[in-house]
CSV table of C-alpha atoms in Angstrom, one decimal:
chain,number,residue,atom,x,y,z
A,1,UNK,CA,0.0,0.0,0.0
A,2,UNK,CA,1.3,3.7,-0.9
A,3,UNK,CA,4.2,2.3,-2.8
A,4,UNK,CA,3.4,2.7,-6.1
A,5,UNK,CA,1.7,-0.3,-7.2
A,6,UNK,CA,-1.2,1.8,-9.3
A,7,UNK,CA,2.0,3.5,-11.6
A,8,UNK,CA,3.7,-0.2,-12.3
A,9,UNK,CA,-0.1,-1.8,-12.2
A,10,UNK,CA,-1.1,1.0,-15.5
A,11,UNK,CA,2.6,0.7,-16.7
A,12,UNK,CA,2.0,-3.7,-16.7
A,13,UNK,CA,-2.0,-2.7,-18.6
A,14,UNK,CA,-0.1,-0.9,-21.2
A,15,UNK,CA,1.7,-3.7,-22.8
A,16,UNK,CA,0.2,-5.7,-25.2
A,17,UNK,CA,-0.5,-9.3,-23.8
A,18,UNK,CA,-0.9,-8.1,-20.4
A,19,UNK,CA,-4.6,-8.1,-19.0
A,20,UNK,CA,-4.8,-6.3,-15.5
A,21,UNK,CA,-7.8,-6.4,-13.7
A,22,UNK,CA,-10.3,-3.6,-12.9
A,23,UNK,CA,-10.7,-2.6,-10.5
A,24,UNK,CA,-6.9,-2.2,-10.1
A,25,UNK,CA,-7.7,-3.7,-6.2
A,26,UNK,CA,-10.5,-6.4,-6.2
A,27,UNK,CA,-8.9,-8.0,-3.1
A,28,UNK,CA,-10.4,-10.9,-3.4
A,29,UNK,CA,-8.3,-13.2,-1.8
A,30,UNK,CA,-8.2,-10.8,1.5
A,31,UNK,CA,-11.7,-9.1,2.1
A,32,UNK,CA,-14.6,-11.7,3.9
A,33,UNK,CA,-16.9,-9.5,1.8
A,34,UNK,CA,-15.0,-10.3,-1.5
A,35,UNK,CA,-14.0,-13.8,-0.8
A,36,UNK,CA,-17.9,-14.2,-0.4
A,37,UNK,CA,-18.4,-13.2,-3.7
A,38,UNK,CA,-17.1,-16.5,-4.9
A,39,UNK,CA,-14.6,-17.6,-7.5
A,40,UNK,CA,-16.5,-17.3,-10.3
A,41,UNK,CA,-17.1,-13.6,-9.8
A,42,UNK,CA,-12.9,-13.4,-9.4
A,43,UNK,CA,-12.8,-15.2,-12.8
A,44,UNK,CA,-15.1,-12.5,-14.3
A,45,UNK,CA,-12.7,-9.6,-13.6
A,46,UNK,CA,-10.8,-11.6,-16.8
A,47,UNK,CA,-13.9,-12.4,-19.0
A,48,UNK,CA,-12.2,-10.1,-21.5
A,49,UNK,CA,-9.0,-11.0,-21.3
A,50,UNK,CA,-7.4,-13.1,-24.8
A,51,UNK,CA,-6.7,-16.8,-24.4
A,52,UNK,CA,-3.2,-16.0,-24.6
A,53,UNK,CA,-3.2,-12.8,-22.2
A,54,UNK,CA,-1.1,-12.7,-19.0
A,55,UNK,CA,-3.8,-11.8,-16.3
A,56,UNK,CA,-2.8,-10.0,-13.3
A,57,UNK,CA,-4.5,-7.4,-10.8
A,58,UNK,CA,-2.8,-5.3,-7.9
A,59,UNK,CA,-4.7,-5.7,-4.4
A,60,UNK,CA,-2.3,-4.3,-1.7
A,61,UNK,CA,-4.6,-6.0,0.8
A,62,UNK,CA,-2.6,-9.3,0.1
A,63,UNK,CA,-0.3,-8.2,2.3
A,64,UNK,CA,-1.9,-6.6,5.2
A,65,UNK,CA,-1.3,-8.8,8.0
A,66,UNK,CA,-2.1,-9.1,11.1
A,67,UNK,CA,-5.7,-7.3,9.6
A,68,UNK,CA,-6.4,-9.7,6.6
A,69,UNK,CA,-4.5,-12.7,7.7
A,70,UNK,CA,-6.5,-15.2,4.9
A,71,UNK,CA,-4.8,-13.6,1.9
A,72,UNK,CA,-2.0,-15.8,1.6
A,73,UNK,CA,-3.5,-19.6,2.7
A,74,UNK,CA,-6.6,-18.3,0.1
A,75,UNK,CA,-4.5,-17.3,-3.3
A,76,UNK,CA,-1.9,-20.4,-2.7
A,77,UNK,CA,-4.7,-22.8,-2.3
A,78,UNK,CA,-6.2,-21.3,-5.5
A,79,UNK,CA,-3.6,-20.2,-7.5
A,80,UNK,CA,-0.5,-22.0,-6.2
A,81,UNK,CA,2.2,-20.9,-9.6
A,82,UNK,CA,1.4,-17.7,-9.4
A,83,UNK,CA,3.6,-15.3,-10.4
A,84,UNK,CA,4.0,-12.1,-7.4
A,85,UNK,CA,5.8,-9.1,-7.3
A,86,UNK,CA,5.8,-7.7,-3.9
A,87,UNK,CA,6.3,-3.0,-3.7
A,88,UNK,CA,8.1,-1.4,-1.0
A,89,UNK,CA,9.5,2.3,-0.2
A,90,UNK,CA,10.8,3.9,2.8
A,91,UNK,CA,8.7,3.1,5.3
A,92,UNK,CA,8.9,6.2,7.3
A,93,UNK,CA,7.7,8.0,3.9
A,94,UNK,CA,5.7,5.4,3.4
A,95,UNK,CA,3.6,5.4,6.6
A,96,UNK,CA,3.2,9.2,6.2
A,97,UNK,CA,1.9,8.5,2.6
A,98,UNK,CA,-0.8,6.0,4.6
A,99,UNK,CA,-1.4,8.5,6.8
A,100,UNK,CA,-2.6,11.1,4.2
A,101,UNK,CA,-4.4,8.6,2.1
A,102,UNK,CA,-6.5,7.8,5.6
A,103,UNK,CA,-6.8,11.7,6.5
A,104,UNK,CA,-8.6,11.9,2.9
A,105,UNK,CA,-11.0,8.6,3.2
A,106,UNK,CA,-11.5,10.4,6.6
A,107,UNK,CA,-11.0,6.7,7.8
A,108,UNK,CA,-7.7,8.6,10.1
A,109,UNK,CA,-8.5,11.6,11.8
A,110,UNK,CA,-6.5,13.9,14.1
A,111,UNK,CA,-2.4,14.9,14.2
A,112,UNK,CA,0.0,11.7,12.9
A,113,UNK,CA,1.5,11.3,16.4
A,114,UNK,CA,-2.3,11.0,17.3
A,115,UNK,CA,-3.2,8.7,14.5
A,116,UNK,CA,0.0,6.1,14.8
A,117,UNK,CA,-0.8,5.3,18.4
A,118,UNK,CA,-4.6,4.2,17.6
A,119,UNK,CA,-3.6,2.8,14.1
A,120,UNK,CA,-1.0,0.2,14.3
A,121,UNK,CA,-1.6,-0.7,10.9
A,122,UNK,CA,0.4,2.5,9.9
A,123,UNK,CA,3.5,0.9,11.1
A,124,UNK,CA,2.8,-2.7,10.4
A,125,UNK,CA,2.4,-2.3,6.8
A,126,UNK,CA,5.6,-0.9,6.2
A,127,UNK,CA,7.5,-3.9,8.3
A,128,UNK,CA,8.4,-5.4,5.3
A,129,UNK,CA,10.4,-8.5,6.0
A,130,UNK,CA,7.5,-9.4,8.5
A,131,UNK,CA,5.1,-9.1,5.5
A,132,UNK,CA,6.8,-11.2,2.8
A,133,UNK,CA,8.3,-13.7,4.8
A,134,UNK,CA,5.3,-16.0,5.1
A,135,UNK,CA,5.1,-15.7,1.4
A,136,UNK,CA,8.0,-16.6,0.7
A,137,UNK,CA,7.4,-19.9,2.8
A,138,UNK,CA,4.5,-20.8,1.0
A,139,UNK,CA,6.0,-19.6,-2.7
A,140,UNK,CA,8.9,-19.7,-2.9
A,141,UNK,CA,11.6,-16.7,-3.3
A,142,UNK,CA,11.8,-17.4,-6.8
A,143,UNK,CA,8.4,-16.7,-7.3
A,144,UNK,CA,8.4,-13.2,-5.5
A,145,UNK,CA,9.8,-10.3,-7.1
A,146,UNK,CA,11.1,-7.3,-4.5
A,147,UNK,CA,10.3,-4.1,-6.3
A,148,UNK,CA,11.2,-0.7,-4.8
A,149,UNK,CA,9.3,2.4,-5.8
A,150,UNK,CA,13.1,4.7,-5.4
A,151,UNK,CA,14.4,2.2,-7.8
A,152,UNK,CA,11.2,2.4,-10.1
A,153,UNK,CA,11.4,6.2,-10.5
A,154,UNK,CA,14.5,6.2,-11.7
A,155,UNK,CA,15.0,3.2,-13.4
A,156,UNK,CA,11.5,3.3,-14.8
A,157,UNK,CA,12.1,1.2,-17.8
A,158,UNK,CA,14.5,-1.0,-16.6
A,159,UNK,CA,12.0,-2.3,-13.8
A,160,UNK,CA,9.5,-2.5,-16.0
A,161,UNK,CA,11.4,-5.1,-18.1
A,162,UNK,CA,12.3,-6.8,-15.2
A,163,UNK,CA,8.8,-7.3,-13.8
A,164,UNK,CA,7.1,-8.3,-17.1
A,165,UNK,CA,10.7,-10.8,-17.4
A,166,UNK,CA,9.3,-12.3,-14.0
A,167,UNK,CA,6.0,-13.0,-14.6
A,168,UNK,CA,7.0,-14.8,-18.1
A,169,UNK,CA,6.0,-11.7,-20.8
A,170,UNK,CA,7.5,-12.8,-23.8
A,171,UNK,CA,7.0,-9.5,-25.8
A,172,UNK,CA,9.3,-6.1,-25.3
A,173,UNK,CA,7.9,-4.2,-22.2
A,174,UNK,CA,8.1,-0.1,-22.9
A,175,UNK,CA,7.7,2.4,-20.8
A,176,UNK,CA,4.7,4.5,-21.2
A,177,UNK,CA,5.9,8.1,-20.3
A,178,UNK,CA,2.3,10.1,-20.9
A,179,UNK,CA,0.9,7.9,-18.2
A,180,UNK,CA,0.6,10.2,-14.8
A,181,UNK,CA,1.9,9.2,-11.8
A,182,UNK,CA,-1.6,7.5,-9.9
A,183,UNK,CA,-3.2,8.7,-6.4
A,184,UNK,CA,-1.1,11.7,-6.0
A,185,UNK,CA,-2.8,12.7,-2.1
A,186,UNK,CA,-1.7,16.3,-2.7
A,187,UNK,CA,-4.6,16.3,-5.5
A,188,UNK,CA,-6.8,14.8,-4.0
A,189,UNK,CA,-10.1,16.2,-2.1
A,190,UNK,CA,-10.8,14.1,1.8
A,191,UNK,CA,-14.0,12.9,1.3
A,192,UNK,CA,-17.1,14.9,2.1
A,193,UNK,CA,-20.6,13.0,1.1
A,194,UNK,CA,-22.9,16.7,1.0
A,195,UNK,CA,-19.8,18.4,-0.6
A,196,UNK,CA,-19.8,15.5,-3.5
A,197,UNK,CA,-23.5,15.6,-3.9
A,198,UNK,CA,-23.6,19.2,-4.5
A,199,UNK,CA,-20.9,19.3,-7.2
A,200,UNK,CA,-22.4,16.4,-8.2
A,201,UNK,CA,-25.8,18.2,-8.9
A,202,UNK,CA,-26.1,19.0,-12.9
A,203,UNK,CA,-27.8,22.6,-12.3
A,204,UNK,CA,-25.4,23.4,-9.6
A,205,UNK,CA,-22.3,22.2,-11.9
A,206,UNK,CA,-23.2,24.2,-14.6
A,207,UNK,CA,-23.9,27.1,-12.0
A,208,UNK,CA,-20.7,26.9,-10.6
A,209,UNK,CA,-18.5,26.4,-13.5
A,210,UNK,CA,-20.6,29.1,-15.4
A,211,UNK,CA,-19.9,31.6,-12.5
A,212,UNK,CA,-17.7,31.0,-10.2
A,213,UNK,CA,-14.2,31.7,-11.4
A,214,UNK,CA,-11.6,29.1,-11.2
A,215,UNK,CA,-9.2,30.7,-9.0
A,216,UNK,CA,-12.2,30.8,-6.3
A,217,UNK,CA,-13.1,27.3,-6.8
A,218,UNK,CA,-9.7,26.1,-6.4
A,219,UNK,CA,-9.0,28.1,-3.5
A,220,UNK,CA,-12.3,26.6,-2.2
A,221,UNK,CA,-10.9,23.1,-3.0
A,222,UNK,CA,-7.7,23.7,-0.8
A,223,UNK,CA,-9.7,23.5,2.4
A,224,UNK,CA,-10.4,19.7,1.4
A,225,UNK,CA,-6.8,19.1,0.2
A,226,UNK,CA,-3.6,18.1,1.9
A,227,UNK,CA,-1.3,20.6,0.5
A,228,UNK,CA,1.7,19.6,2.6
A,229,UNK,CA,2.6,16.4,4.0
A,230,UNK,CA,2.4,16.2,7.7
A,231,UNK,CA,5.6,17.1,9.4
A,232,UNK,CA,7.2,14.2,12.0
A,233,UNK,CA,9.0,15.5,14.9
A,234,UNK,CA,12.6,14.6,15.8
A,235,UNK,CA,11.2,12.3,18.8
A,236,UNK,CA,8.8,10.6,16.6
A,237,UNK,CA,11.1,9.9,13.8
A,238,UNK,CA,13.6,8.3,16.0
A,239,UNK,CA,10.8,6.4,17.6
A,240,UNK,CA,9.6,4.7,14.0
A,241,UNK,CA,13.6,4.7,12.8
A,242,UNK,CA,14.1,2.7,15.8
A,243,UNK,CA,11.4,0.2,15.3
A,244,UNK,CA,11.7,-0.1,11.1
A,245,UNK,CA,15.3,-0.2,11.3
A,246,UNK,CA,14.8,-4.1,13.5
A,247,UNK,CA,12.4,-5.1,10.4
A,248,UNK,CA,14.8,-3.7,7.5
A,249,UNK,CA,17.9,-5.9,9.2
A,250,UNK,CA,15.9,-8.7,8.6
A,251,UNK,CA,14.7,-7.7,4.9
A,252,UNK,CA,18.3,-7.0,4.0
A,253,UNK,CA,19.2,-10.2,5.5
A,254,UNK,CA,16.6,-11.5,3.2
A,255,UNK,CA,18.1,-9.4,0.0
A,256,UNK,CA,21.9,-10.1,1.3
A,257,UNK,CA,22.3,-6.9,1.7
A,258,UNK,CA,22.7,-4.2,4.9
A,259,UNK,CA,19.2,-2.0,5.1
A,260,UNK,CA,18.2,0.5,7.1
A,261,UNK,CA,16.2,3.4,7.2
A,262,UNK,CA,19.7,6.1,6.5
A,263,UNK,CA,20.5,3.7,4.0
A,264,UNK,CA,17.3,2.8,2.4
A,265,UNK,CA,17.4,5.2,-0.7
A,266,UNK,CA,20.8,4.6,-1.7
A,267,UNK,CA,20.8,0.8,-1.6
A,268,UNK,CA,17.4,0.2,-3.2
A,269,UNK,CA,17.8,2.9,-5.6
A,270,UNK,CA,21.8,1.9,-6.7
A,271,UNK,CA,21.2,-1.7,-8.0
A,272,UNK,CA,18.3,-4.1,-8.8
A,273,UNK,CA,17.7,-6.7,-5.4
A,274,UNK,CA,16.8,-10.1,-5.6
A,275,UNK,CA,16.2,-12.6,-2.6
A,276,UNK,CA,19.7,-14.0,-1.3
């Protein structure tokens, strides 16, 4: 979650052969409510896919634990060779990105410091190692790819061919530059159910664009946005340093390299990693 899975998801959609799922996030194998659903109405997110199409689909949820603990036992017992690539960033920045997504669901509420003691899941979705290393037991590391979102932006085509080269894409992967980066928070507006159904309104739409200038209704919009990311403080960022920096020994023990949270962006971002 929050490490770009929805660029690489569009990026994998682009290329001919590839069939990715919409929704981007079906979840399937994690959500009671989806897993209810049945198989059947998994299979149908592919009804359009080509006989010889590589079908794939990009639920974070997979890999939520301890809140969706069925993922894995679920999509191994259905779909044992699957082909996985698991995302990862810094998790500090990460967790800050989660926290701003929540602000905007309004599913998070009050100051981060606030929202990290009530919402462990900021923190436990960014211990990486703890999250992939009961996939790896029940896959297999060569079956898992380790992406990393500081490597992707700047190795953008590079990754690319090395995802589709994982998951057994015969055809030339290529970089699609015109597609935008996804779920940019900064743009987004925090939800706001009588907000949406009155811009939603035809007669008010054409009201408003009609005669409300746009420099008023974006400066409007900004008391909905998250123009800045939320600021840790010095105590706070030692406190999650201390506590990523145990998981990230064990992930670079997992990659064979050293990883930490100073070192984070340089390793990840200087070399392709694979499992050791």
């Amino acid at each position: 979650m929050k490490a770009a899975t929805s660029t690489l998801h569009m990026q994998l959609a682009a290329q001919p052969g590839i069939f990715m799922a919409t929704p981007k996030e079906p979840n399937f194998f994690g959500n009671p409510d989806r897993w209810a659903l049945g198989l059947g109405w998994y299979q149908g997110l592919f009804a359009a896919a080509r006989t010889d199409d590589l079908c794939g689909e990009a639920s974070t949820h997979y890999t939520k634990l301890p809140t969706l603990p069925d993922a894995l036992p679920r999509l191994r017992d259905t779909i044992p060779d699957a082909r996985l690539i698991y995302m990862m960033r810094h998790p500090i920045e990460r967790l800050v990105s989660h926290y701003s997504h929540g602000w905007l669901e309004r599913s998070i509420d009050g100051p981060i410091e606030t929202a990290i003691e009530h919402h462990p899941e900021l923190i436990d979705y960014g211990r990486y190692a703890m999250q992939i290393a009961p996939w790896i037991t029940a896959f297999g590391r060569d079956a898992i790819l380790p992406v990393f979102a500081e490597r992707l932006a700047i190795a953008s085509q590079q990754e690319l061919e090395r995802a589709c080269r994982h998951i057994g894409y015969a055809g030339e992967a290529r970089w699609d530059e015109s597609i935008a980066r996804q779920n940019v928070s900064g743009e987004r507006l925090r939800d706001s159910p009588w907000r949406d159904r009155l811009v939603d309104h035809p007669l008010v739409g054409a009201i408003r664009r009609r005669l409300v200038p746009r420099s008023v209704r974006n400066r409007i919009k900004r008391h909905w946005q998250m123009r800045e990311q939320p600021a840790l403080s010095d105590a706070l960022h030692r406190h999650l340093t201390g506590i990523f920096d145990h998981d990230l020994a064990d992930l670079g023990r997992l990659l064979g390299t050293p990883l930490d949270c100073a070192r984070f962006r340089d390793v990840v971002r200087e070399r392709p990693l694979s499992w050791a």
